[in-house]
Amino acid sequence: MDGQGYGDHLNSYREMSAFDMEIRMAESKARVAEILERFDLPEDDFIEGFPDLAKQAQELPDGPTLSD
């Protein structure tokens, strides 16, 4: 798990683990966007701090969000 230096957004190992798990389990780009918003993590910081997760997210379908 990357994300070194992003303590302003993800404050603990537990929060980082939850973030990582949710991104890996996301079924659409829309869901990833919801997760980033909930964790208050700008997309640019996500791409820079978590390049492997960002690449995985880019391969997801656009799909509906959970609230749809």
Coordinates of N, CA and C in Angstrom, one line a residue:
M1 N 0.8 -1.2 0.0 CA 0.0 0.0 0.0 C 0.9 1.2 0.0
D2 N 0.7 2.1 -1.0 CA 1.4 3.4 -1.0 C 0.8 4.4 -0.1
G3 N 0.8 5.6 -0.5 CA 0.1 6.7 0.2 C 0.9 7.3 1.3
Q4 N 2.2 7.2 1.2 CA 3.1 7.8 2.2 C 3.0 9.3 2.0
G5 N 2.8 10.0 3.1 CA 2.7 11.5 3.1 C 1.3 12.0 2.9
Y6 N 0.3 11.1 2.9 CA -1.1 11.6 2.7 C -1.9 11.5 4.0
G7 N -1.2 11.7 5.1 CA -1.8 11.7 6.5 C -2.9 12.7 6.7
D8 N -2.8 13.8 5.9 CA -3.9 14.8 6.0 C -5.3 14.2 5.6
H9 N -5.2 13.2 4.7 CA -6.5 12.6 4.2 C -6.8 11.3 4.9
L10 N -5.8 10.5 5.1 CA -6.0 9.2 5.7 C -5.2 9.2 7.0
N11 N -5.8 9.2 8.1 CA -5.2 9.5 9.4 C -4.6 8.3 10.1
S12 N -5.0 7.1 9.8 CA -4.5 6.0 10.6 C -4.3 4.8 9.7
Y13 N -3.6 3.8 10.2 CA -3.4 2.6 9.4 C -4.8 1.9 9.2
R14 N -5.7 2.0 10.2 CA -7.0 1.4 10.0 C -7.8 2.1 8.9
E15 N -7.7 3.4 8.8 CA -8.4 4.1 7.8 C -7.8 3.8 6.4
M16 N -6.4 3.7 6.4 CA -5.7 3.4 5.1 C -6.2 2.0 4.6
S17 N -6.3 1.1 5.6 CA -6.7 -0.3 5.2 C -8.1 -0.3 4.7
A18 N -9.0 0.4 5.3 CA -10.4 0.5 4.9 C -10.5 1.1 3.5
F19 N -9.7 2.2 3.3 CA -9.7 2.8 2.0 C -9.2 1.9 0.9
D20 N -8.1 1.2 1.2 CA -7.5 0.2 0.2 C -8.5 -0.9 -0.1
M21 N -9.1 -1.4 0.9 CA -10.1 -2.5 0.7 C -11.3 -2.0 -0.2
E22 N -11.8 -0.9 0.2 CA -13.0 -0.4 -0.6 C -12.6 -0.1 -2.0
I23 N -11.5 0.5 -2.3 CA -11.1 0.7 -3.7 C -10.9 -0.6 -4.4
R24 N -10.3 -1.6 -3.8 CA -10.1 -2.9 -4.5 C -11.4 -3.6 -4.7
M25 N -12.4 -3.4 -3.9 CA -13.7 -4.0 -4.1 C -14.7 -3.2 -4.9
A26 N -14.3 -2.0 -5.3 CA -15.2 -1.2 -6.1 C -15.5 -1.9 -7.5
E27 N -16.7 -1.8 -7.9 CA -17.1 -2.4 -9.2 C -17.2 -1.4 -10.3
S28 N -17.0 -0.1 -10.0 CA -17.1 0.9 -11.1 C -16.3 2.1 -10.7
K29 N -16.0 2.9 -11.8 CA -15.3 4.2 -11.6 C -16.2 5.2 -10.7
A30 N -17.5 5.1 -10.9 CA -18.4 5.9 -10.1 C -18.3 5.6 -8.6
R31 N -18.2 4.3 -8.3 CA -18.0 3.9 -6.9 C -16.7 4.4 -6.4
V32 N -15.6 4.3 -7.2 CA -14.3 4.8 -6.7 C -14.4 6.3 -6.4
A33 N -15.1 7.1 -7.3 CA -15.3 8.5 -7.0 C -16.0 8.8 -5.7
E34 N -17.0 8.0 -5.4 CA -17.7 8.1 -4.1 C -16.8 7.9 -2.9
I35 N -16.0 6.8 -3.1 CA -15.0 6.5 -2.0 C -14.0 7.6 -1.8
L36 N -13.5 8.2 -2.9 CA -12.5 9.3 -2.8 C -13.2 10.5 -2.1
E37 N -14.4 10.7 -2.4 CA -15.1 11.9 -1.8 C -15.3 11.6 -0.3
R38 N -15.7 10.4 0.0 CA -16.0 10.1 1.4 C -14.7 10.2 2.3
F39 N -13.6 9.8 1.7 CA -12.3 9.9 2.4 C -11.6 11.2 2.2
D40 N -12.3 12.2 1.5 CA -11.8 13.5 1.3 C -10.4 13.5 0.7
L41 N -10.3 12.7 -0.3 CA -9.0 12.5 -1.0 C -9.2 13.0 -2.5
P42 N -8.6 14.1 -2.9 CA -8.6 14.6 -4.2 C -8.1 13.5 -5.2
E43 N -8.7 13.5 -6.4 CA -8.3 12.5 -7.4 C -6.8 12.6 -7.8
D44 N -6.3 13.8 -7.9 CA -4.9 14.0 -8.2 C -4.0 13.3 -7.1
D45 N -4.4 13.5 -5.9 CA -3.6 12.9 -4.8 C -3.7 11.4 -4.8
F46 N -4.9 10.9 -5.1 CA -5.1 9.5 -5.3 C -4.2 8.9 -6.3
I47 N -4.1 9.5 -7.5 CA -3.3 9.0 -8.6 C -1.8 9.1 -8.2
E48 N -1.4 10.2 -7.6 CA 0.0 10.3 -7.2 C 0.4 9.4 -6.0
G49 N -0.5 9.3 -5.0 CA -0.1 8.5 -3.8 C -0.4 7.0 -3.9
F50 N -1.3 6.6 -4.8 CA -1.7 5.2 -4.9 C -1.7 4.8 -6.4
P51 N -0.6 4.8 -7.0 CA -0.6 4.6 -8.5 C -1.2 3.2 -8.9
D52 N -0.9 2.2 -8.1 CA -1.4 0.8 -8.4 C -2.9 0.8 -8.3
L53 N -3.5 1.4 -7.2 CA -4.9 1.4 -7.1 C -5.6 2.3 -8.1
A54 N -4.9 3.4 -8.5 CA -5.5 4.3 -9.5 C -5.5 3.5 -10.9
K55 N -4.5 2.7 -11.2 CA -4.5 2.0 -12.4 C -5.6 1.0 -12.4
Q56 N -5.8 0.3 -11.3 CA -6.9 -0.7 -11.2 C -8.2 0.0 -11.3
A57 N -8.4 1.2 -10.8 CA -9.7 1.9 -10.9 C -9.9 2.3 -12.3
Q58 N -8.9 2.7 -13.1 CA -9.1 3.1 -14.5 C -9.6 2.0 -15.3
E59 N -9.3 0.7 -14.9 CA -9.8 -0.4 -15.7 C -11.2 -0.8 -15.4
L60 N -11.9 -0.2 -14.4 CA -13.2 -0.5 -14.1 C -14.2 0.1 -15.1
P61 N -15.4 -0.5 -15.2 CA -16.4 0.2 -16.0 C -17.0 1.4 -15.4
D62 N -17.6 2.3 -16.1 CA -18.1 3.6 -15.6 C -19.2 3.3 -14.6
G63 N -20.2 2.4 -14.9 CA -21.2 1.9 -14.1 C -21.9 2.9 -13.1
P64 N -23.0 2.4 -12.6 CA -23.8 3.2 -11.6 C -23.2 3.2 -10.3
T65 N -23.6 4.2 -9.4 CA -23.1 4.3 -8.1 C -24.0 3.5 -7.2
L66 N -23.7 3.2 -6.0 CA -24.6 2.5 -5.1 C -25.9 3.2 -4.8
S67 N -25.8 4.5 -4.9 CA -27.0 5.3 -4.6 C -28.0 5.3 -5.7
D68 N -27.6 4.8 -6.9 CA -28.5 4.7 -8.1 C -29.5 3.5 -7.9

